[in-house]
mmCIF file of C-alpha atoms in Angstrom:
data_model
loop_
_atom_site.group_PDB
_atom_site.id
_atom_site.type_symbol
_atom_site.label_atom_id
_atom_site.label_comp_id
_atom_site.label_asym_id
_atom_site.label_seq_id
_atom_site.Cartn_x
_atom_site.Cartn_y
_atom_site.Cartn_z
ATOM 1 C CA UNK A 1293 173.910 62.389 142.352
ATOM 2 C CA UNK A 1294 173.505 58.658 142.294
ATOM 3 C CA UNK A 1295 175.237 57.097 145.039
ATOM 4 C CA UNK A 1296 175.967 53.363 146.164
ATOM 5 C CA UNK A 1297 176.552 52.233 149.711
ATOM 6 C CA UNK A 1298 178.573 49.522 150.582
ATOM 7 C CA UNK A 1299 178.410 47.808 154.039
ATOM 8 C CA UNK A 1300 174.433 47.519 155.178
ATOM 9 C CA UNK A 1301 174.723 47.059 158.885
ATOM 10 C CA UNK A 1302 173.347 48.963 161.981
ATOM 11 C CA UNK A 1303 175.163 51.962 160.731
ATOM 12 C CA UNK A 1304 174.238 52.093 157.613
ATOM 13 C CA UNK A 1305 170.458 51.612 158.060
ATOM 14 C CA UNK A 1306 170.182 53.727 161.395
ATOM 15 C CA UNK A 1307 172.237 56.914 159.641
ATOM 16 C CA UNK A 1308 173.332 56.554 155.765
ATOM 17 C CA UNK A 1309 169.860 55.478 154.534
ATOM 18 C CA UNK A 1310 167.886 57.955 156.010
ATOM 19 C CA UNK A 1311 170.475 60.793 155.441
ATOM 20 C CA UNK A 1312 170.505 59.916 151.369
ATOM 21 C CA UNK A 1313 166.707 59.489 151.137
ATOM 22 C CA UNK A 1314 165.981 63.035 153.035
ATOM 23 C CA UNK A 1315 169.216 65.038 151.189
ATOM 24 C CA UNK A 1316 167.972 66.981 147.861
ATOM 25 C CA UNK A 1317 171.773 65.876 146.978
ATOM 26 C CA UNK A 1318 171.510 62.441 146.509
ATOM 27 C CA UNK A 1319 169.875 59.455 145.344
ATOM 28 C CA UNK A 1320 170.382 55.924 146.624
ATOM 29 C CA UNK A 1321 170.934 53.951 143.236
ATOM 30 C CA UNK A 1322 172.708 50.573 144.878
ATOM 31 C CA UNK A 1323 173.699 48.644 147.730
ATOM 32 C CA UNK A 1324 176.475 45.995 148.184
ATOM 33 C CA UNK A 1325 176.400 43.723 151.124
ATOM 34 C CA UNK A 1326 176.765 40.354 151.831
ATOM 35 C CA UNK A 1327 173.376 39.745 153.823
ATOM 36 C CA UNK A 1328 171.814 43.467 154.096
ATOM 37 C CA UNK A 1329 169.482 45.440 151.751
ATOM 38 C CA UNK A 1330 167.542 48.378 151.469
ATOM 39 C CA UNK A 1331 163.836 48.225 150.283
ATOM 40 C CA UNK A 1332 163.364 49.430 146.651
ATOM 41 C CA UNK A 1333 167.162 49.817 145.798
ATOM 42 C CA UNK A 1334 168.920 47.282 143.377
ATOM 43 C CA UNK A 1335 171.337 45.161 145.537
ATOM 44 C CA UNK A 1336 174.766 43.568 145.140
ATOM 45 C CA UNK A 1337 176.827 41.300 146.598
ATOM 46 C CA UNK A 1338 179.709 41.807 144.481
ATOM 47 C CA UNK A 1339 181.545 45.139 144.481
ATOM 48 C CA UNK A 1340 183.308 44.995 141.159
ATOM 49 C CA UNK A 1341 180.135 43.747 139.461
ATOM 50 C CA UNK A 1342 178.431 46.765 140.845
ATOM 51 C CA UNK A 1343 181.218 49.235 139.533
ATOM 52 C CA UNK A 1344 180.773 47.397 136.035
ATOM 53 C CA UNK A 1345 177.654 47.264 135.269
ATOM 54 C CA UNK A 1346 176.471 50.856 136.948
ATOM 55 C CA UNK A 1347 178.714 53.227 135.289
ATOM 56 C CA UNK A 1348 176.518 55.786 135.784
ATOM 57 C CA UNK A 1349 176.820 55.856 139.738
ATOM 58 C CA UNK A 1350 179.997 57.952 140.624
ATOM 59 C CA UNK A 1351 179.911 58.310 144.081
ATOM 60 C CA UNK A 1352 180.620 55.292 146.487
ATOM 61 C CA UNK A 1353 179.893 55.517 150.311
ATOM 62 C CA UNK A 1354 181.662 52.813 152.558
ATOM 63 C CA UNK A 1355 180.319 51.604 155.593
ATOM 64 C CA UNK A 1356 182.528 48.478 156.074
ATOM 65 C CA UNK A 1357 184.681 47.801 159.023
ATOM 66 C CA UNK A 1358 187.750 49.625 158.855
ATOM 67 C CA UNK A 1359 189.914 46.126 158.084
ATOM 68 C CA UNK A 1360 188.571 45.523 154.496
ATOM 69 C CA UNK A 1361 188.123 49.066 153.441
ATOM 70 C CA UNK A 1362 191.417 49.948 151.872
ATOM 71 C CA UNK A 1363 190.693 47.238 149.146
ATOM 72 C CA UNK A 1364 187.143 48.503 148.297
ATOM 73 C CA UNK A 1365 188.093 52.168 148.390
ATOM 74 C CA UNK A 1366 191.261 52.001 146.277
ATOM 75 C CA UNK A 1367 189.232 50.084 143.678
ATOM 76 C CA UNK A 1368 186.608 52.471 143.471
ATOM 77 C CA UNK A 1369 188.982 55.433 142.917
ATOM 78 C CA UNK A 1370 190.788 53.601 140.396
ATOM 79 C CA UNK A 1371 187.489 53.294 138.683
ATOM 80 C CA UNK A 1372 187.157 57.023 138.919
ATOM 81 C CA UNK A 1373 184.574 57.100 141.304
ATOM 82 C CA UNK A 1374 184.537 59.642 144.133
ATOM 83 C CA UNK A 1375 184.541 58.079 147.599
ATOM 84 C CA UNK A 1376 182.972 58.730 151.469
ATOM 85 C CA UNK A 1377 184.415 56.822 154.285
ATOM 86 C CA UNK A 1378 182.855 56.210 157.288
ATOM 87 C CA UNK A 1379 184.912 56.767 160.406
ATOM 88 C CA UNK A 1380 188.057 55.606 160.959
ATOM 89 C CA UNK A 1381 188.914 55.919 157.194
ATOM 90 C CA UNK A 1382 190.943 52.991 157.506
ATOM 91 C CA UNK A 1383 192.739 50.363 159.728
ATOM 92 C CA UNK A 1384 196.189 52.419 159.468
ATOM 93 C CA UNK A 1385 197.627 55.628 158.868
ATOM 94 C CA UNK A 1386 199.512 54.520 156.095
ATOM 95 C CA UNK A 1387 196.120 52.732 154.117
ATOM 96 C CA UNK A 1388 194.786 56.585 154.835
ATOM 97 C CA UNK A 1389 197.756 58.378 152.910
ATOM 98 C CA UNK A 1390 197.835 55.941 150.405
ATOM 99 C CA UNK A 1391 194.305 56.403 149.507
ATOM 100 C CA UNK A 1392 194.474 60.298 149.546
ATOM 101 C CA UNK A 1393 197.581 59.612 147.262
ATOM 102 C CA UNK A 1394 195.333 57.429 144.846
ATOM 103 C CA UNK A 1395 192.464 59.871 144.936
ATOM 104 C CA UNK A 1396 194.599 62.791 143.851
ATOM 105 C CA UNK A 1397 196.237 60.911 141.105
ATOM 106 C CA UNK A 1398 192.874 60.165 139.786
ATOM 107 C CA UNK A 1399 191.522 63.044 140.400
ATOM 108 C CA UNK A 1400 188.437 62.300 142.667
ATOM 109 C CA UNK A 1401 187.318 63.493 145.598
ATOM 110 C CA UNK A 1402 187.811 61.597 148.934
ATOM 111 C CA UNK A 1403 186.185 62.456 152.469
ATOM 112 C CA UNK A 1404 186.998 61.216 155.595
ATOM 113 C CA UNK A 1405 184.024 61.919 157.811
ATOM 114 C CA UNK A 1406 183.853 62.394 161.411
ATOM 115 C CA UNK A 1407 180.305 62.415 162.169
ATOM 116 C CA UNK A 1408 180.725 64.027 165.733
ATOM 117 C CA UNK A 1409 182.233 66.784 164.435
ATOM 118 C CA UNK A 1410 178.919 67.684 162.882
ATOM 119 C CA UNK A 1411 176.340 67.285 166.051
ATOM 120 C CA UNK A 1412 174.727 70.577 167.199
ATOM 121 C CA UNK A 1413 176.861 72.328 169.265
ATOM 122 C CA UNK A 1414 180.237 71.768 168.344
ATOM 123 C CA UNK A 1415 180.571 74.629 166.143
ATOM 124 C CA UNK A 1416 179.770 76.715 169.764
ATOM 125 C CA UNK A 1417 182.133 74.876 171.475
ATOM 126 C CA UNK A 1418 184.645 75.859 169.252
ATOM 127 C CA UNK A 1419 183.982 79.521 169.457
ATOM 128 C CA UNK A 1420 183.852 79.464 173.122
ATOM 129 C CA UNK A 1421 187.215 77.869 173.446
ATOM 130 C CA UNK A 1422 188.768 80.218 170.768
ATOM 131 C CA UNK A 1423 187.752 83.271 173.131
ATOM 132 C CA UNK A 1424 190.096 83.018 175.767
ATOM 133 C CA UNK A 1425 192.724 80.463 177.259
ATOM 134 C CA UNK A 1426 192.628 76.845 178.466
ATOM 135 C CA UNK A 1427 193.214 75.668 181.710
ATOM 136 C CA UNK A 1428 191.608 72.052 181.944
ATOM 137 C CA UNK A 1429 189.736 69.963 179.737
ATOM 138 C CA UNK A 1430 188.429 66.421 180.450
ATOM 139 C CA UNK A 1431 186.905 63.853 178.025
ATOM 140 C CA UNK A 1432 184.312 61.415 179.658
ATOM 141 C CA UNK A 1433 183.316 59.000 177.042
ATOM 142 C CA UNK A 1434 181.358 55.853 178.724
ATOM 143 C CA UNK A 1435 178.893 53.388 176.957
ATOM 144 C CA UNK A 1436 178.104 49.669 176.964
ATOM 145 C CA UNK A 1437 179.454 47.644 174.247
ATOM 146 C CA UNK A 1438 176.781 45.259 174.512
ATOM 147 C CA UNK A 1439 174.140 47.681 173.647
ATOM 148 C CA UNK A 1440 176.068 49.632 171.065
ATOM 149 C CA UNK A 1441 177.503 46.806 168.913
ATOM 150 C CA UNK A 1442 175.715 43.182 170.457
ATOM 151 C CA UNK A 1443 177.654 40.430 168.943
ATOM 152 C CA UNK A 1444 180.092 42.305 166.673
ATOM 153 C CA UNK A 1445 183.429 40.349 167.008
ATOM 154 C CA UNK A 1446 185.159 42.223 164.518
ATOM 155 C CA UNK A 1447 185.610 45.258 166.886
ATOM 156 C CA UNK A 1448 187.718 43.153 169.387
ATOM 157 C CA UNK A 1449 189.869 42.079 166.546
ATOM 158 C CA UNK A 1450 192.831 43.340 165.252
ATOM 159 C CA UNK A 1451 192.262 46.935 163.329
ATOM 160 C CA UNK A 1452 188.860 46.998 165.165
ATOM 161 C CA UNK A 1453 189.984 49.246 167.556
ATOM 162 C CA UNK A 1454 188.274 48.159 170.867
ATOM 163 C CA UNK A 1455 186.894 51.520 172.980
ATOM 164 C CA UNK A 1456 188.534 53.618 170.624
ATOM 165 C CA UNK A 1457 185.523 52.610 167.749
ATOM 166 C CA UNK A 1458 183.586 55.028 170.303
ATOM 167 C CA UNK A 1459 186.839 57.345 171.710
ATOM 168 C CA UNK A 1460 187.678 58.529 168.353
ATOM 169 C CA UNK A 1461 184.346 60.271 168.304
ATOM 170 C CA UNK A 1462 185.339 61.899 171.254
ATOM 171 C CA UNK A 1463 189.170 62.727 169.735
ATOM 172 C CA UNK A 1464 187.334 63.866 166.627
ATOM 173 C CA UNK A 1465 185.419 67.118 168.818
ATOM 174 C CA UNK A 1466 188.435 67.623 170.759
ATOM 175 C CA UNK A 1467 190.258 68.165 167.546
ATOM 176 C CA UNK A 1468 187.797 70.335 166.142
ATOM 177 C CA UNK A 1469 186.836 72.495 168.821
ATOM 178 C CA UNK A 1470 190.889 72.839 170.228
ATOM 179 C CA UNK A 1471 192.455 75.790 168.844
ATOM 180 C CA UNK A 1472 195.762 74.683 169.658
ATOM 181 C CA UNK A 1473 197.009 71.450 168.547
ATOM 182 C CA UNK A 1474 197.781 68.380 171.024
ATOM 183 C CA UNK A 1475 199.681 65.291 171.487
ATOM 184 C CA UNK A 1476 199.506 62.306 173.533
ATOM 185 C CA UNK A 1477 202.152 61.802 176.603
ATOM 186 C CA UNK A 1478 200.540 58.940 178.465
ATOM 187 C CA UNK A 1479 198.091 56.116 178.131
ATOM 188 C CA UNK A 1480 196.750 52.766 179.952
ATOM 189 C CA UNK A 1481 195.177 50.760 177.924
ATOM 190 C CA UNK A 1482 192.926 47.317 179.281
ATOM 191 C CA UNK A 1483 192.781 44.683 177.327
ATOM 192 C CA UNK A 1484 190.623 41.773 177.899
ATOM 193 C CA UNK A 1485 192.738 38.622 178.190
ATOM 194 C CA UNK A 1486 190.403 36.985 175.533
ATOM 195 C CA UNK A 1487 190.750 39.803 172.922
ATOM 196 C CA UNK A 1488 192.842 41.762 171.176
ATOM 197 C CA UNK A 1489 191.906 45.382 171.423
ATOM 198 C CA UNK A 1490 191.270 47.592 174.446
ATOM 199 C CA UNK A 1491 187.820 47.695 176.466
ATOM 200 C CA UNK A 1492 188.843 50.971 178.304
ATOM 201 C CA UNK A 1493 191.385 53.529 178.230
ATOM 202 C CA UNK A 1494 193.157 56.556 179.989
ATOM 203 C CA UNK A 1495 195.019 59.023 178.107
ATOM 204 C CA UNK A 1496 196.817 62.297 178.960
ATOM 205 C CA UNK A 1497 198.135 64.901 176.386
ATOM 206 C CA UNK A 1498 200.550 67.623 175.927
ATOM 207 C CA UNK A 1499 198.894 71.399 175.452
ATOM 208 C CA UNK A 1500 201.235 73.876 174.310
ATOM 209 C CA UNK A 1501 199.738 76.373 176.638
ATOM 210 C CA UNK A 1502 200.397 74.059 179.654
ATOM 211 C CA UNK A 1503 196.656 73.151 180.100
ATOM 212 C CA UNK A 1504 195.783 69.517 181.579
ATOM 213 C CA UNK A 1505 194.090 67.744 179.103
ATOM 214 C CA UNK A 1506 192.798 64.207 179.689
ATOM 215 C CA UNK A 1507 190.456 61.546 178.426
ATOM 216 C CA UNK A 1508 188.742 58.722 179.663
ATOM 217 C CA UNK A 1509 187.229 55.642 177.801
ATOM 218 C CA UNK A 1510 185.283 53.045 179.021
ATOM 219 C CA UNK A 1511 182.957 50.072 177.032
ATOM 220 C CA UNK A 1512 181.660 48.472 180.017
ATOM 221 C CA UNK A 1513 179.469 51.225 181.466
ATOM 222 C CA UNK A 1514 175.952 50.250 182.152
ATOM 223 C CA UNK A 1515 173.121 52.395 182.163
ATOM 224 C CA UNK A 1516 172.916 55.474 179.631
ATOM 225 C CA UNK A 1517 175.772 56.691 178.015
ATOM 226 C CA UNK A 1518 178.266 59.540 179.062
ATOM 227 C CA UNK A 1519 179.560 61.414 175.736
ATOM 228 C CA UNK A 1520 180.768 64.417 177.853
ATOM 229 C CA UNK A 1521 183.711 66.998 177.259
ATOM 230 C CA UNK A 1522 184.251 69.169 180.277
ATOM 231 C CA UNK A 1523 186.778 72.428 179.953
ATOM 232 C CA UNK A 1524 187.450 75.163 182.133
ATOM 233 C CA UNK A 1525 189.158 78.658 180.391
ATOM 234 C CA UNK A 1526 189.970 81.811 181.869
ATOM 235 C CA UNK A 1527 186.455 83.146 180.804
ATOM 236 C CA UNK A 1528 184.510 80.594 182.390
ATOM 237 C CA UNK A 1529 183.208 76.807 182.416
ATOM 238 C CA UNK A 1530 182.064 74.508 179.405
ATOM 239 C CA UNK A 1531 180.201 71.665 179.522
ATOM 240 C CA UNK A 1532 179.527 69.632 176.240
ATOM 241 C CA UNK A 1533 177.411 66.787 176.704
ATOM 242 C CA UNK A 1534 175.532 64.111 174.594
ATOM 243 C CA UNK A 1535 178.184 63.850 172.308
ATOM 244 C CA UNK A 1536 178.157 67.177 171.387
ATOM 245 C CA UNK A 1537 174.330 67.720 171.188
ATOM 246 C CA UNK A 1538 174.423 69.862 174.387
ATOM 247 C CA UNK A 1539 176.187 72.572 175.631
ATOM 248 C CA UNK A 1540 176.212 74.922 178.635
ATOM 249 C CA UNK A 1541 178.427 77.834 179.679
ATOM 250 C CA UNK A 1542 178.700 78.430 182.787
ATOM 251 C CA UNK A 1543 175.617 76.417 183.827
ATOM 252 C CA UNK A 1544 173.734 78.199 181.055
ATOM 253 C CA UNK A 1545 172.856 77.379 177.415
ATOM 254 C CA UNK A 1546 174.162 79.583 174.676
ATOM 255 C CA UNK A 1547 171.988 81.590 172.176
ATOM 256 C CA UNK A 1548 170.173 79.109 169.510
ATOM 257 C CA UNK A 1549 172.100 78.724 166.602
ATOM 258 C CA UNK A 1550 170.671 80.118 163.553
ATOM 259 C CA UNK A 1551 168.290 77.561 161.458
ATOM 260 C CA UNK A 1552 170.087 75.235 159.048
ATOM 261 C CA UNK A 1553 170.655 71.569 158.112
ATOM 262 C CA UNK A 1554 170.153 69.262 161.265
ATOM 263 C CA UNK A 1555 171.717 65.911 162.050
ATOM 264 C CA UNK A 1556 174.982 64.550 161.899
ATOM 265 C CA UNK A 1557 174.652 62.575 159.021
ATOM 266 C CA UNK A 1558 172.785 64.962 156.472
ATOM 267 C CA UNK A 1559 175.589 67.507 157.320
ATOM 268 C CA UNK A 1560 177.995 64.920 156.137
ATOM 269 C CA UNK A 1561 176.342 64.046 152.878
ATOM 270 C CA UNK A 1562 175.719 67.685 152.299
ATOM 271 C CA UNK A 1563 179.751 68.102 152.526
ATOM 272 C CA UNK A 1564 180.134 65.181 150.445
ATOM 273 C CA UNK A 1565 177.991 66.831 147.537
ATOM 274 C CA UNK A 1566 180.130 70.060 147.933
ATOM 275 C CA UNK A 1567 183.291 68.369 147.714
ATOM 276 C CA UNK A 1568 182.391 66.301 144.689
ATOM 277 C CA UNK A 1569 181.092 69.582 142.983
ATOM 278 C CA UNK A 1570 184.314 71.243 143.813
ATOM 279 C CA UNK A 1571 186.631 68.327 142.973
ATOM 280 C CA UNK A 1572 187.854 68.680 146.789
ATOM 281 C CA UNK A 1573 189.152 66.362 148.985
ATOM 282 C CA UNK A 1574 188.694 66.017 153.047
ATOM 283 C CA UNK A 1575 191.525 63.623 154.487
ATOM 284 C CA UNK A 1576 192.014 65.110 158.213
ATOM 285 C CA UNK A 1577 193.622 62.235 160.408
ATOM 286 C CA UNK A 1578 194.325 64.027 163.379
ATOM 287 C CA UNK A 1579 191.909 61.955 165.478
ATOM 288 C CA UNK A 1580 193.257 58.749 164.219
ATOM 289 C CA UNK A 1581 196.725 59.848 165.115
ATOM 290 C CA UNK A 1582 195.830 60.044 168.548
ATOM 291 C CA UNK A 1583 194.435 56.705 168.694
ATOM 292 C CA UNK A 1584 197.956 55.301 166.887
ATOM 293 C CA UNK A 1585 199.775 57.249 169.432
ATOM 294 C CA UNK A 1586 197.969 55.608 172.378
ATOM 295 C CA UNK A 1587 198.890 52.030 170.478
ATOM 296 C CA UNK A 1588 202.465 53.116 170.369
ATOM 297 C CA UNK A 1589 202.986 54.506 173.621
ATOM 298 C CA UNK A 1590 200.116 53.356 176.049
ATOM 299 C CA UNK A 1591 200.855 50.891 178.633
ATOM 300 C CA UNK A 1592 198.857 47.590 178.032
ATOM 301 C CA UNK A 1593 197.208 46.199 181.247
ATOM 302 C CA UNK A 1594 195.590 42.521 181.104
ATOM 303 C CA UNK A 1595 191.915 42.898 182.644
ATOM 304 C CA UNK A 1596 189.196 39.988 182.762
ATOM 305 C CA UNK A 1597 188.101 38.246 179.955
ATOM 306 C CA UNK A 1598 184.856 39.873 178.011
ATOM 307 C CA UNK A 1599 181.781 37.475 176.795
ATOM 308 C CA UNK A 1600 178.800 39.031 175.175
#
């Protein structure tokens, strides 16, 4: 299938383009971006023009920041194109619900991707947590924004999510691996004096079986990042590290998974191909609900200004 990639920034170049190039399902047939291009691929700067001139391209993958994404997705859906959304799928939950309703009305596929759910050991962690009652789960997601998003001021503007840009990756894993639904009870969000989105956050959740569930996000952590989920159950201790790539149970690694497709983004594109072929929609918004709850319920604390 031919696909157009919209928004040729760091994530598109680092992840989407290699995944598409390596996939037996896809051919990158066009790009749309104000500045970026991909060698050998027809490039457009106007999205509407691409849709009009390339009717044979039936699928669009949107790698834009969250705020402008709704307009692009809605235009593509109205033009009868299937749409794949980089995380988070929109700037608000209402936008996402509207896109799903529009996709159903136009009978096209829509996929809200959560790439961290496709990390190598997430499925094994889910299986372990399903086997015994949970006692405690702690998320620690700490990295340096200057390294991962250098100079990208949009992430500190309204809709940019701040520390929840990486934090939602952790929440996407948590909502995938826990057998019971959770919801936020308290949060503290720390906003730099000169910015509109938080630089760090602490969160606590209600668990229906009484387990202690917390999350700690920090975007000023220097050195190696920490992307860790630690859990204690009645059957033992689990440590999921490196954003879901490494798992130990009571200090030992589980048996290797059977050979199969590897890599988060290759798995996402394989799932998108399956959705298009089946005419399906996958718009799980559980990770985004937790972020929305944090902004609604969280205590706001002003901290020192942030400068690049």
